Structures are given as C-alpha cells and as structure tokens.
Short mmCIF file of C-alpha atoms in Angstrom, two decimals:
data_model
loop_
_atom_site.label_atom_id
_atom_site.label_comp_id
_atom_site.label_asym_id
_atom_site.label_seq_id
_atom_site.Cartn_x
_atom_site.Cartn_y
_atom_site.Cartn_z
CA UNK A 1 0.00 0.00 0.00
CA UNK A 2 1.01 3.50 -1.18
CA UNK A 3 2.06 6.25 2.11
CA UNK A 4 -0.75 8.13 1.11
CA UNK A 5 -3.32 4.90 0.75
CA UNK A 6 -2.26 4.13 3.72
CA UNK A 7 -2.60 7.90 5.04
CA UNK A 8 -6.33 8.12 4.46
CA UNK A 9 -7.18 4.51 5.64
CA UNK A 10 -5.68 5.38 9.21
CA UNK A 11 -7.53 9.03 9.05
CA UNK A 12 -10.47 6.83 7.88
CA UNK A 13 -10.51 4.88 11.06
CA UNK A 14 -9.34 7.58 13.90
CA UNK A 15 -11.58 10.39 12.60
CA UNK A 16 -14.81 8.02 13.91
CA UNK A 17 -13.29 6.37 16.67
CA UNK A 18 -14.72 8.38 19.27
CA UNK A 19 -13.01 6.83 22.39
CA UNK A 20 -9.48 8.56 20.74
CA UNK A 21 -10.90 11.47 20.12
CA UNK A 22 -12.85 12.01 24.07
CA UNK A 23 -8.74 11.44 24.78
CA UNK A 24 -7.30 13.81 22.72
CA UNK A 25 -9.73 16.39 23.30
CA UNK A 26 -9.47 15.96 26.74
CA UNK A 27 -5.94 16.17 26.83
CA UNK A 28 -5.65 19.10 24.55
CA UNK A 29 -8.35 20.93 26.62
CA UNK A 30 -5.67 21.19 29.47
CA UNK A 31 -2.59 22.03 27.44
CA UNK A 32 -4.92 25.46 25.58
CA UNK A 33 -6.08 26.24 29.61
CA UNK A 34 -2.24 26.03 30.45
CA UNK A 35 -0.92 27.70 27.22
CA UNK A 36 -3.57 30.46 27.74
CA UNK A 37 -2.19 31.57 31.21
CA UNK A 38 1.42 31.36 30.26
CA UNK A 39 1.04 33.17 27.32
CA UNK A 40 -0.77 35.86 29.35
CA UNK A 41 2.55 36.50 30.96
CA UNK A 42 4.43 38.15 27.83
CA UNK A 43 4.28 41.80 28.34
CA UNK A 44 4.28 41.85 24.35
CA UNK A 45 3.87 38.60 22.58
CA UNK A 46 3.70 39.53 19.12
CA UNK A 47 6.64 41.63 19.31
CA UNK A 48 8.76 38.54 21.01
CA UNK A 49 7.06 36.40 18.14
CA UNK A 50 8.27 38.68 15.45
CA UNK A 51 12.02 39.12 17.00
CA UNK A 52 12.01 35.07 17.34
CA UNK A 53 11.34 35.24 13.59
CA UNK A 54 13.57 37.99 12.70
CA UNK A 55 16.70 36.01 14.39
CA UNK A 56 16.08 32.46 13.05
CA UNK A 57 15.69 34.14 9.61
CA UNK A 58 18.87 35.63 10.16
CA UNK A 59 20.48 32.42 10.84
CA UNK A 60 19.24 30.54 7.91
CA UNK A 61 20.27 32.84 5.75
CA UNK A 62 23.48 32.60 7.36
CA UNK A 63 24.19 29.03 8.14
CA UNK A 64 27.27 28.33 6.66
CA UNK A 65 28.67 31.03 9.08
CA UNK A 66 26.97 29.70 11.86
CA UNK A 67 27.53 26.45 11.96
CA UNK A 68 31.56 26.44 12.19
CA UNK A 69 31.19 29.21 14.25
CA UNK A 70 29.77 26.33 16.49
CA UNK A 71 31.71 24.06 15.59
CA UNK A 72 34.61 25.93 16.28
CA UNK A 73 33.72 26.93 19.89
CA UNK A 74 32.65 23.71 20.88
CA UNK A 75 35.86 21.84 19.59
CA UNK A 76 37.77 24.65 21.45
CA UNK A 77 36.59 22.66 24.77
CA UNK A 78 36.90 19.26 24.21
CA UNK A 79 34.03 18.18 21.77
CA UNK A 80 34.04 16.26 18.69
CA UNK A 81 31.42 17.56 16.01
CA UNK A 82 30.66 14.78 13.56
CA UNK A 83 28.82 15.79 10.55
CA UNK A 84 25.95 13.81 9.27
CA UNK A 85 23.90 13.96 5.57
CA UNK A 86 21.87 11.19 5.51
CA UNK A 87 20.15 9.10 8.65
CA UNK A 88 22.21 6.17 7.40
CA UNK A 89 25.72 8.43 8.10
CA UNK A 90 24.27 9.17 11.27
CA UNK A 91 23.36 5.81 12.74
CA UNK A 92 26.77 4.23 11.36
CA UNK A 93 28.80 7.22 13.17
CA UNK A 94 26.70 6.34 16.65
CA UNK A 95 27.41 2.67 15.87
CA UNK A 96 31.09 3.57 15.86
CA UNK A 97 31.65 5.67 19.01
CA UNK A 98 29.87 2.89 20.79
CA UNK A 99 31.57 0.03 19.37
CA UNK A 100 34.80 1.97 19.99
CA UNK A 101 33.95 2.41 23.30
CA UNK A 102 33.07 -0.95 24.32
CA UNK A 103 29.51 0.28 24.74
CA UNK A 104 26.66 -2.13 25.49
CA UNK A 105 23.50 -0.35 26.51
CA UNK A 106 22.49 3.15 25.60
CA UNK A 107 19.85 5.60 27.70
CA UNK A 108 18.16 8.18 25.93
CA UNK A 109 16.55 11.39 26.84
CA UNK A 110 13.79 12.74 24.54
CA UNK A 111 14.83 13.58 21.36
CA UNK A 112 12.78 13.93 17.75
CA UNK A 113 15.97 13.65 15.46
CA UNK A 114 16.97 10.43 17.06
CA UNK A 115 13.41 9.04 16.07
CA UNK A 116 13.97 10.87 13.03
CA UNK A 117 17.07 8.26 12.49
CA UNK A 118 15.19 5.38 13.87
CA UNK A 119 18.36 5.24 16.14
CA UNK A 120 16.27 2.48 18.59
CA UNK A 121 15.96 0.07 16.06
CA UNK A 122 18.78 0.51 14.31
CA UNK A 123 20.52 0.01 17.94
CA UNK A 124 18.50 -3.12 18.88
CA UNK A 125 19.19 -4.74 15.15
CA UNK A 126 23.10 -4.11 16.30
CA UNK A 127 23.03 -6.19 19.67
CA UNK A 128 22.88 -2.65 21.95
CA UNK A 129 19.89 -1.86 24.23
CA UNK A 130 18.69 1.49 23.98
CA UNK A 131 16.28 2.51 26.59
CA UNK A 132 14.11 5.79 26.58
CA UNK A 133 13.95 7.91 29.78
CA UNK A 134 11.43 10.47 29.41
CA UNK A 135 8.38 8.55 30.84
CA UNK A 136 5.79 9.64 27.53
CA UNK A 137 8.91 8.33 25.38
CA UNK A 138 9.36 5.17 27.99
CA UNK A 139 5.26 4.12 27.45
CA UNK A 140 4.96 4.07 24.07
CA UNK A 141 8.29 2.11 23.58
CA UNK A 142 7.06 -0.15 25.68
CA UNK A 143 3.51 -0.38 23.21
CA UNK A 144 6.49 -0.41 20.24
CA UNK A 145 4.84 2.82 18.84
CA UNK A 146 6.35 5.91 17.84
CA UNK A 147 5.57 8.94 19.54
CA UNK A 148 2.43 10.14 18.97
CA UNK A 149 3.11 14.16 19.04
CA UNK A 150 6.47 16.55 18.90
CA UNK A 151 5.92 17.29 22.66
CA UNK A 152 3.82 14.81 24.40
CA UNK A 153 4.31 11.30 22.99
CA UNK A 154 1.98 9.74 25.08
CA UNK A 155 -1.05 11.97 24.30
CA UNK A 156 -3.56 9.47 22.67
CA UNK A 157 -3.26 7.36 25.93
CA UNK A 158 -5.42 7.89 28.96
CA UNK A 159 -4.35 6.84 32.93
CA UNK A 160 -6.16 3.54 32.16
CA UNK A 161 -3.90 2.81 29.08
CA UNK A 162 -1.13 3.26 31.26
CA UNK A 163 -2.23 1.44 34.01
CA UNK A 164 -2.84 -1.22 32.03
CA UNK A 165 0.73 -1.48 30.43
CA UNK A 166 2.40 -1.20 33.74
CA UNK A 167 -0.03 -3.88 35.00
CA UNK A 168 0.98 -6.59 32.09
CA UNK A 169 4.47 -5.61 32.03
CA UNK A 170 5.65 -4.86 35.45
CA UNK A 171 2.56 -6.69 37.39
CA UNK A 172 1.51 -3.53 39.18
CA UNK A 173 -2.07 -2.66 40.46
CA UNK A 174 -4.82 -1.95 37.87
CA UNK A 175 -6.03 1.12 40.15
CA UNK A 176 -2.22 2.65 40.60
CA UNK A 177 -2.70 6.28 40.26
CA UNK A 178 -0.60 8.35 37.99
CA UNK A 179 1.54 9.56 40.80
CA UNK A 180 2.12 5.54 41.76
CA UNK A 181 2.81 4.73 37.59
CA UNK A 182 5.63 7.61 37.63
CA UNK A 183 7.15 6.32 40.90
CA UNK A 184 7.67 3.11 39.45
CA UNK A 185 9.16 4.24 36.59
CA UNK A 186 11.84 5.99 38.42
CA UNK A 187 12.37 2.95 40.45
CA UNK A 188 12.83 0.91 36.76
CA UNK A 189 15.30 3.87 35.20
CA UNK A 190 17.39 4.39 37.79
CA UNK A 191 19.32 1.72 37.58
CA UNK A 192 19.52 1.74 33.83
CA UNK A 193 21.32 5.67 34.59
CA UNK A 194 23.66 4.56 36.15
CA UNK A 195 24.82 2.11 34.44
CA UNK A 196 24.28 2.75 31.21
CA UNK A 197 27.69 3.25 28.83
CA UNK A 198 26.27 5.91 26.28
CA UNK A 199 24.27 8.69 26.99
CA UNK A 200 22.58 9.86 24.15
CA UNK A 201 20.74 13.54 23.94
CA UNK A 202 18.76 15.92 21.13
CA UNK A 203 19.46 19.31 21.61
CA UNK A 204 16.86 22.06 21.57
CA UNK A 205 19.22 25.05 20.85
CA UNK A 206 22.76 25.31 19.73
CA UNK A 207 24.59 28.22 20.65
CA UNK A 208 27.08 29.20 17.91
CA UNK A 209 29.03 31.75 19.97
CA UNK A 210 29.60 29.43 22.95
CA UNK A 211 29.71 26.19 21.03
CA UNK A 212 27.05 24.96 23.49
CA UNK A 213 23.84 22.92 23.39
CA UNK A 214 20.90 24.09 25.52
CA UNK A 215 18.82 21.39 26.44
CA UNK A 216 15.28 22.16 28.27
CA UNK A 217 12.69 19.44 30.09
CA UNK A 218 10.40 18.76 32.65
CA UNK A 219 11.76 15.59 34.13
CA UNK A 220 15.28 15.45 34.84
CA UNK A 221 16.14 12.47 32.90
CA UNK A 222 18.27 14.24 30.51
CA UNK A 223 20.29 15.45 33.10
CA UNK A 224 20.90 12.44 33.92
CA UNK A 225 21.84 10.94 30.50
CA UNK A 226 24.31 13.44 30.22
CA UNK A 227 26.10 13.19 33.36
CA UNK A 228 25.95 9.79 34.63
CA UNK A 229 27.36 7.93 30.90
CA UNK A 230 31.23 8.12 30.54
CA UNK A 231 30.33 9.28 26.68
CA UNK A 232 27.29 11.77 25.63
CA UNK A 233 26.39 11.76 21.98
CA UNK A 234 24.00 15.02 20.80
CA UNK A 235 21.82 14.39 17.98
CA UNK A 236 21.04 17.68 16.31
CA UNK A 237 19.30 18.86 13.34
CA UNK A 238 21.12 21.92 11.38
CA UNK A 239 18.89 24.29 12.13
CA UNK A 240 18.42 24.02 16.05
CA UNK A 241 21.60 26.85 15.70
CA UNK A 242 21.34 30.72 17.00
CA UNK A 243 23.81 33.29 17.55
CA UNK A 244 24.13 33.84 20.80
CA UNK A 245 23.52 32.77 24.64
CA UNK A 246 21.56 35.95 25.30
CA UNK A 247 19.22 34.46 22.39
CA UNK A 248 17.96 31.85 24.96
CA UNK A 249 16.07 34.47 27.07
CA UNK A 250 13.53 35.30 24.69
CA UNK A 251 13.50 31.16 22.55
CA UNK A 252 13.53 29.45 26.41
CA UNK A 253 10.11 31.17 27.58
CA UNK A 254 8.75 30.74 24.11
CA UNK A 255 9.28 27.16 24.02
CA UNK A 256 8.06 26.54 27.50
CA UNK A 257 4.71 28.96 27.04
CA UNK A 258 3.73 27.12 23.47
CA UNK A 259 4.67 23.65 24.46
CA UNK A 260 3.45 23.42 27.77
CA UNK A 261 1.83 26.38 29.05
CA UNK A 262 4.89 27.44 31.55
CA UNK A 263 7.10 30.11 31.97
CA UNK A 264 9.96 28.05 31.76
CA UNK A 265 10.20 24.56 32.12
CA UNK A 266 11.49 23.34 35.39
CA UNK A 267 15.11 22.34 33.82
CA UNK A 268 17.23 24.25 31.57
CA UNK A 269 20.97 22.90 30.64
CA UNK A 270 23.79 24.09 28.88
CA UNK A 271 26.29 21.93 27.96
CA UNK A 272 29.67 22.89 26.56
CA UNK A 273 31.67 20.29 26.39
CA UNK A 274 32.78 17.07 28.21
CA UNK A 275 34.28 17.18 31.75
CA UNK A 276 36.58 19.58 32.22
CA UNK A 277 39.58 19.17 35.18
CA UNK A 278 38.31 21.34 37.67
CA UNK A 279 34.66 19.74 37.25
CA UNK A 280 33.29 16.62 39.31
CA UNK A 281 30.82 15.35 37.06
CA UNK A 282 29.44 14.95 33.27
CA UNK A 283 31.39 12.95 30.15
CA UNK A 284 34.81 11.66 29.60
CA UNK A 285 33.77 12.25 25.88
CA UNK A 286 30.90 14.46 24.47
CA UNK A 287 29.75 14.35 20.67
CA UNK A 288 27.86 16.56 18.66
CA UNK A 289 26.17 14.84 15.30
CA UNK A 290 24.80 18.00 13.14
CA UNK A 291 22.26 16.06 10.99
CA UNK A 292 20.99 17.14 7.74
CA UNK A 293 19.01 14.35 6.21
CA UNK A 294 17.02 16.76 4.10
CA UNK A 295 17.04 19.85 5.73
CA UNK A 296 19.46 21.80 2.96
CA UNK A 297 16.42 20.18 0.31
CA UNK A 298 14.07 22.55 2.12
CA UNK A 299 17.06 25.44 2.95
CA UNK A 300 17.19 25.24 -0.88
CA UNK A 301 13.59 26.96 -1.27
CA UNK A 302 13.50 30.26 -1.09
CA UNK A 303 9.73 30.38 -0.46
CA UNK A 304 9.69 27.24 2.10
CA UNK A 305 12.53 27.62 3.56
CA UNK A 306 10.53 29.50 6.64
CA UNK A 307 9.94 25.64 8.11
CA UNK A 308 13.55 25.45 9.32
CA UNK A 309 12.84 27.93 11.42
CA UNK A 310 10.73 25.74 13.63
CA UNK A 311 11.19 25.32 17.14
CA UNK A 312 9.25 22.14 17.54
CA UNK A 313 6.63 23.70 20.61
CA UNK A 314 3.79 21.20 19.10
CA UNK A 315 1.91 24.44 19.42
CA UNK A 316 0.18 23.83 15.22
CA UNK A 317 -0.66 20.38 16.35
CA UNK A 318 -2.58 21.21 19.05
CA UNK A 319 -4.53 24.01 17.18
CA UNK A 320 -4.94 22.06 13.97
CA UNK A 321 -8.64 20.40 13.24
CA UNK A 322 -6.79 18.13 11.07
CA UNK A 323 -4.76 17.08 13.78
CA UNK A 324 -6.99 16.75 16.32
CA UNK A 325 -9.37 14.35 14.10
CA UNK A 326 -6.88 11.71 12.75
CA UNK A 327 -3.83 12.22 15.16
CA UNK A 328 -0.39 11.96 15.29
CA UNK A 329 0.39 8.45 14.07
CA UNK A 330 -2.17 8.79 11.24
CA UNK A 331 0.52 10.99 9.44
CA UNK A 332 2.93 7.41 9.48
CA UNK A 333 6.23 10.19 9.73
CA UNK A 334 8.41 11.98 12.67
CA UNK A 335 7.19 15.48 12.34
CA UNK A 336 2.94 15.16 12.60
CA UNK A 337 0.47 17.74 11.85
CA UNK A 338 1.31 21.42 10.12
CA UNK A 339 4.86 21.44 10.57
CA UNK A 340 5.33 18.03 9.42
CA UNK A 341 3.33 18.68 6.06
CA UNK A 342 5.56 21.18 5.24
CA UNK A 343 8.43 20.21 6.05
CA UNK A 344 8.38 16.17 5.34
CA UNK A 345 7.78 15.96 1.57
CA UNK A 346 11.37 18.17 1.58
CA UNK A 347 13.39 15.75 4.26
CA UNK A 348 11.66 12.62 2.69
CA UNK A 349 10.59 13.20 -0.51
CA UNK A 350 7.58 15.48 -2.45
CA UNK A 351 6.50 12.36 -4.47
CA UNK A 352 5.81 9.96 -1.86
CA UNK A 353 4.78 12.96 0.74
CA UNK A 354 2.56 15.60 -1.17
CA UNK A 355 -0.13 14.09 0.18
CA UNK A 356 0.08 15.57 3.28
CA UNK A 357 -0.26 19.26 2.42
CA UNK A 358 -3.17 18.61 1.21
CA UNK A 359 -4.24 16.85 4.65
CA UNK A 360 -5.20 20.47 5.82
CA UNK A 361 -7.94 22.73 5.76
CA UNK A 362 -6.07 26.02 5.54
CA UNK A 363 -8.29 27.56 8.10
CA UNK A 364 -4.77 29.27 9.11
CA UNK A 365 -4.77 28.81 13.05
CA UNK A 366 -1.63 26.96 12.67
CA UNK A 367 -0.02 30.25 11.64
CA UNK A 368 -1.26 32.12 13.94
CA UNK A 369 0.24 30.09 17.06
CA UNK A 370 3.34 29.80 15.57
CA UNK A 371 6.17 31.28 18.01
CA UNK A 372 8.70 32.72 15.22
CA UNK A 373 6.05 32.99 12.65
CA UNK A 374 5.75 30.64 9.94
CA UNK A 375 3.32 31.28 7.34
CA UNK A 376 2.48 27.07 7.66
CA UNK A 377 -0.65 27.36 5.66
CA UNK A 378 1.19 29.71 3.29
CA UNK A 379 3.84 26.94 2.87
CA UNK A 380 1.39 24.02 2.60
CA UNK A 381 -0.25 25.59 -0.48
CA UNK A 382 3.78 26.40 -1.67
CA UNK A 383 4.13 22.74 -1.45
CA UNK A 384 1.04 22.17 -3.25
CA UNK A 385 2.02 24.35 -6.43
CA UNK A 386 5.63 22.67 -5.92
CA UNK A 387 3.72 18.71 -6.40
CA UNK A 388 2.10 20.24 -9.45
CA UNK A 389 4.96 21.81 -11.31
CA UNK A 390 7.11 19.29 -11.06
CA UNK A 391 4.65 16.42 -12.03
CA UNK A 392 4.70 14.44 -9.00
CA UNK A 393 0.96 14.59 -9.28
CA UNK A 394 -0.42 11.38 -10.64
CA UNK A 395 -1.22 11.63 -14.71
CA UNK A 396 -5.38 11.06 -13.66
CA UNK A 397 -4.71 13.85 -11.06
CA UNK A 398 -3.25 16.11 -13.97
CA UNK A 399 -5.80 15.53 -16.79
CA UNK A 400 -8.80 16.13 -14.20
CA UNK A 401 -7.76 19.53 -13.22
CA UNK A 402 -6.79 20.64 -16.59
CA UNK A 403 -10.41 19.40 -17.73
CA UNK A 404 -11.77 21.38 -14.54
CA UNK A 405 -9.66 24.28 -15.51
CA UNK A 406 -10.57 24.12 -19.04
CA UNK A 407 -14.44 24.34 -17.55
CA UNK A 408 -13.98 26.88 -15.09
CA UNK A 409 -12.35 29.29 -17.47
CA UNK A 410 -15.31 29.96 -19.55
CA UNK A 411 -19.10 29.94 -18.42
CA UNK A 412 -20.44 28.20 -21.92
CA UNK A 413 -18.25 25.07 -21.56
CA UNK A 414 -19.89 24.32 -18.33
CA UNK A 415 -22.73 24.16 -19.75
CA UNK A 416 -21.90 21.97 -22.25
CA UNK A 417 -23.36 18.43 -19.98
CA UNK A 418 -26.80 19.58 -18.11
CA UNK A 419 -27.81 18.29 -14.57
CA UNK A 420 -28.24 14.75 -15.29
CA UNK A 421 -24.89 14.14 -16.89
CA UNK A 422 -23.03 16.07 -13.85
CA UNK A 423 -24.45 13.86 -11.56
CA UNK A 424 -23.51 10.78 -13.10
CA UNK A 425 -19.67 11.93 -12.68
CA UNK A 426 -19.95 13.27 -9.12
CA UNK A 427 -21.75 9.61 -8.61
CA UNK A 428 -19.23 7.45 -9.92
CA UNK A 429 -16.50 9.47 -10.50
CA UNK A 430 -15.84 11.38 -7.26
CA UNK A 431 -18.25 9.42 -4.75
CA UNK A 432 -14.52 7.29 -4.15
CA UNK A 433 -12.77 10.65 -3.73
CA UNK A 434 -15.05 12.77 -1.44
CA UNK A 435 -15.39 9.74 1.07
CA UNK A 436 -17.60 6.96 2.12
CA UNK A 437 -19.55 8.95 4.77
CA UNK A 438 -19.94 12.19 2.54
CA UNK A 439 -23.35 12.61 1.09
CA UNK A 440 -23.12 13.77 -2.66
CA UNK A 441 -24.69 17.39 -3.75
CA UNK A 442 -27.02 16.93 -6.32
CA UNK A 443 -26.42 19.10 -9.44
CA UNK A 444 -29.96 20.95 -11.09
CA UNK A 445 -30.91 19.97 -14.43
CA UNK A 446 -29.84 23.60 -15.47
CA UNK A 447 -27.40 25.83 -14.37
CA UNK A 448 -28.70 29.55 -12.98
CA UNK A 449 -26.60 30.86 -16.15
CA UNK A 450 -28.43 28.32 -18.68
CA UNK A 451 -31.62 29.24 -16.93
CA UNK A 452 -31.23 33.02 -16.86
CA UNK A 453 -30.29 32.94 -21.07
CA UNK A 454 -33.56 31.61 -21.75
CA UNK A 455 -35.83 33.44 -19.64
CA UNK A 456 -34.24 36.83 -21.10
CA UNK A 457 -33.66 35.81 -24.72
CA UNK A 458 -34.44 38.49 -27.02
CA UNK A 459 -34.32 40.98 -24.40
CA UNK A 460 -31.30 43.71 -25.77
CA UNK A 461 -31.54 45.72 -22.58
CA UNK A 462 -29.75 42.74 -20.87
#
C-alpha cells in the first residue's frame, strides 16, 4: 500500500473512533487552559514572536557562518562535532563511538531527530539496548509505537492505558494512580542511569558563539543521561543553531509557554563540552552529530525555507482540526500535523509525501500560534504548487484539473453536460474521492446561467 493509501485509511478509522478522540480532546483541553495563562505573561507577545522570527531568519540565511562558528567553539573545549547527511551516516557514526567504546547499553533522553534516524531500532538490530527515559517516550516504547506528538508522545493514551501497560508488564495494580505509575518508573530507570555506557541527547538550541547545546525538560532524565554515561552523543538537526547565549532568554520562555503552558520549564541545561579538570561530574567524551538528512532540500527553497525555522513547541498540532481528528500516528512520519506537512515531503521526498499538504484545511490557526512565525498554511499551499509543477501529481490527477480548468475558465463550456450528466460523474466518478460517509450534492438539471439565457432571450436591454 502506497504512504498516502495508507494515510487516508488510518484518518479513515481515527476520525470516527470516538473513544481517541474524548482522549485527545481531553488532553488538549488542558494544554490550551495552560498555554492560555502562560502566554498571558508576555508583556508583548507579538513583538517577542516577530524578534524570534527575525533572528532564526537571520540564521538561515546565514548558516554556513553559523555552523563552524559552532563548531569551532565547541571543539575549542573538548568536543568532537561529527557531521551527518543522511540518517544512514548518522546511525553508522553512533554505531562507531559505541563500538569503539566498548559500549553495550544506551539511555536516551527525549529527542525527535533520534526518532527521526530510527536510532532504537537501528541500535536493537546491532546487539545494543537502547532505553528511553522520558516517561511519555518510555510508554509508548514499551507499546512499540512511535511517539504520537512533537511534545507529548503519550497523548492518545489515557491513565487507564497506562495502568494497564504497567499492570501486564511490570505486574503492578490496575487502580495505581498516575503519581504511583511515575514512581515506578523511576524505580525501573534508575538503575539503567547509572549504568548505562552511552548517553545519548537531542538538543533544543545550539549556541554558535559558545559552542554549546541548551537542552530544556520537565523531568530530569536528561540530566541524567548526560552526566551519569562516561560518553554523551548530541543528535542535532542543522537548524536548532542561533547566535548567541543571550538568544535563549527570549527562545527558552517561548518554548516553555507554546509547548506546555509554563514560563519556563522546570530544567534548563547548557552543555559545553565534556568534563573539564576542575569539574566533578558529566562525560569523559561528548559528541555533537549536526544532521541534515534533508534539511538543505528545504534550505534550498527560497519560499519554504521559513519551516527550518521551527522550534518544535507542538503548538500547530494542538490548534490544527486536522490534527486533532486523525492524530499523530495517522501521518505514518516523525514530524505530525502542520509542521510536518511542510516540512516532510522536503526531508523525505515530495512524491511519496505531497499528500500531506493537502491533509489540511487552511483555516490558518496553525499560523497564527506559531512562536517565530511561519506562514504554515502559506507553505502548505507552496508545497502544493511545488507537487504540481514538477509532475509528482499522478497523470489522472493532472488531466482532471486541466479538464476542470478548461471548464472553469469559460461559463459556456460548463454548460456543455446539463444536470443529469453532472451527476452521473460526481456519482461514480468522485463518490470514491469525497469519502464513504460524505453525502453527494445533487447538481440541477440547469445551471442559474443556462436558466437566466432563456428566460431573457431576445431581451437587448440585458
């Protein structure tokens, strides 16, 4: 089955299950209560949303000055930076620090670009266990899903879910509360912290003038990857780069206030380097991959290249109708929802991908969310004109919009075919198209044009 087949049978089947949508409603109810308040704290929000822009444009346009700017300052204390085109270049580079280092097991703090890599399975298919920390991250390995959204990647599960999973894998209580389900969590990972030989990281900033990675959570846990693991590997796309430390003051509390509703999420790391000789703890060695796998595709449009600009808040998700009908897994790639639609047919290809900016309704509330400002639905319609020009459009696709065009352009050519004929076409032409549970318009035997001509024929005055 063809990505997109396969696309609208899942959007098919969540759109009416109702039990996943009371869940994500319910859950996305709290985060727009949270996000409400926090946002309520900006003294100007626009104006911190348009600076936000103004700075990662500057960067992108700018990158190749940026980036061994980084790399310079980070190598300057210690680091390696290992540089990374494909996901293939990046998983064989992690595959040789660890088998360098002896490595056998591998704990993980919550990262998009290392799901972006498939760096689990790739791992497991190699003999190493790689174990996620952050608790969402830690269910839904445990189910052997992906995550299900950029920020919460548990959110299509409810307490009961999770009770449930604990109960068959771990033998707990059915009624454990969510406080009990977290405790035992800790109790599992703990261990696995300390003992663990890699420590492997995303990185939600980089910091070109201090060669640093900023790192922000709720939980800890990637703390503790970092420190406790004699060797820390960073998994970073390109574009995660800005220019400087006193950047993070404005891109911390935006993050924080669009993904979760808080000021600033309870920890906030920066990380410069491994161990240095005056320190007590963190790495022996630290590593910094700087992936592309795609991203100069999409740097390479002018007119798209606004998605790299992306922060990954999950704030378009959680506004998007789309989104909040057919979820996060429906979309069968890393990046769900708005941003992904944009931005995947670029990393993963326009022929096999088009289909999802079209999954959208371009009602433009993703847009208007956006921290730094991307014109998403602007983009998503970019992306449309992009599948056209370039043919990736299937030949049926083609010749039934240049037979609609060649309609639409002149009044008298639509009225070539009266009602009854029109009706057979929408029947069994576009019945397929339109959806099972869509009830058909039907078409009047003449149109108000056709209708109009003949009640005023001979009249000049018209």
């Amino acid at each position: 089955m063809k990505v997109s087949e396969e696309f609208l049978a899942k959007a098919d089947e969540k759109a009416f299950d109702l039990g996943h949508r009371t869940t994500i409603n319910y859950n996305i109810g709290k985060y727009n209560t949270a996000v409400e308040r926090g946002l309520s704290k900006f003294e100007n929000l626009e104006n911190s949303k348009k600076k936000a822009h103004v700075i990662k444009w500057r960067v992108m346009e700018n990158l190749d000055k940026f980036l061994p700017e980084f790399e310079s300052n980070f190598q300057r204390r210690g680091g390696k930076v290992i540089w990374a085109n494909t996901a293939e270049e990046a998983q064989k580079e992690i595959l040789s620090i660890i088998k360098k280092s002896g490595g056998k097991t591998v704990i993980k703090s919550k990262s998009m670009t290392t799901e972006e890599i498939h760096l689990n399975e790739f791992l497991g298919e190699n003999g190493i266990e790689s174990l996620e920390s952050d608790l969402g991250e830690y269910i839904v390995q445990l189910l052997g899903q992906p995550p299900y959204h950029i920020v919460t990647p548990a959110m299509h599960l409810n307490k009961e879910d999770i009770a449930k999973l604990f109960h068959e894998k771990f033998g707990t209580p059915l009624d454990y509360t969510p406080q009990q389900l977290t405790q035992k969590a800790r109790e599992l990972l703990r261990e696995k912290y300390l003992n663990a030989d890699i420590g492997i990281s995303g990185g939600n900033f980089l910091i070109a003038d201090t060669g640093s990675i900023a790192l922000t959570e709720n939980e800890g846990n990637a703390r503790l990857c970092t420190t406790f693991p004699k060797i820390h590997i960073a998994i970073v796309g390109i574009e995660k780069i800005i220019p400087s430390m006193t950047d993070l003051d404005l891109f911390w509390p935006l993050l924080a206030s669009h993904g979760t509703g808080q000021n600033l999420t309870v920890y906030n790391t920066i990380l410069s380097g491994p161990r240095q000789g005056e320190e007590t703890d963190g790495p022996e060695e630290m590593y910094v991959i700087l992936l592309d796998n795609g991203r100069t595709n999409l740097l390479a449009q002018k007119d798209q290249r606004q998605g790299l600009y992306c922060i990954r808040c999950g704030a378009c998700l959680n506004a998007c109708p789309v989104y909040k009908n057919i979820g996060g897994h429906t979309y069968n790639t890393t990046y769900s929802g708005p941003i992904g639609s944009i931005i995947t047919p670029h990393l993963k290809g326009m022929k096999e991908f088009k289909h999802l900016s079209y999954a959208s309704s371009l009602c433009g509330k993703c847009s208007e969310v956006c921290p730094v400002k991307i014109d998403i639905h602007k983009m998503l319609l970019l992306n449309r004109r992009d599948a056209a020009e370039t043919h990736e459009n299937t030949k049926k696709e083609e010749i039934g919009w240049k037979l609609w065009k060649t309609g639409m352009l002149k009044r008298s050519r639509m009225d070539w075919f009266g009602g009854k004929f029109k009706n057979f076409l929408i029947k069994y032409l576009f019945k397929k198209t339109a959806g099972k549970y869509r009830e058909m318009p039907t078409v009047a035997p003449k149109s108000f044009a056709k209708l109009y001509e003949e009640k005023n024929k001979g009249n000049k005055n018209l």
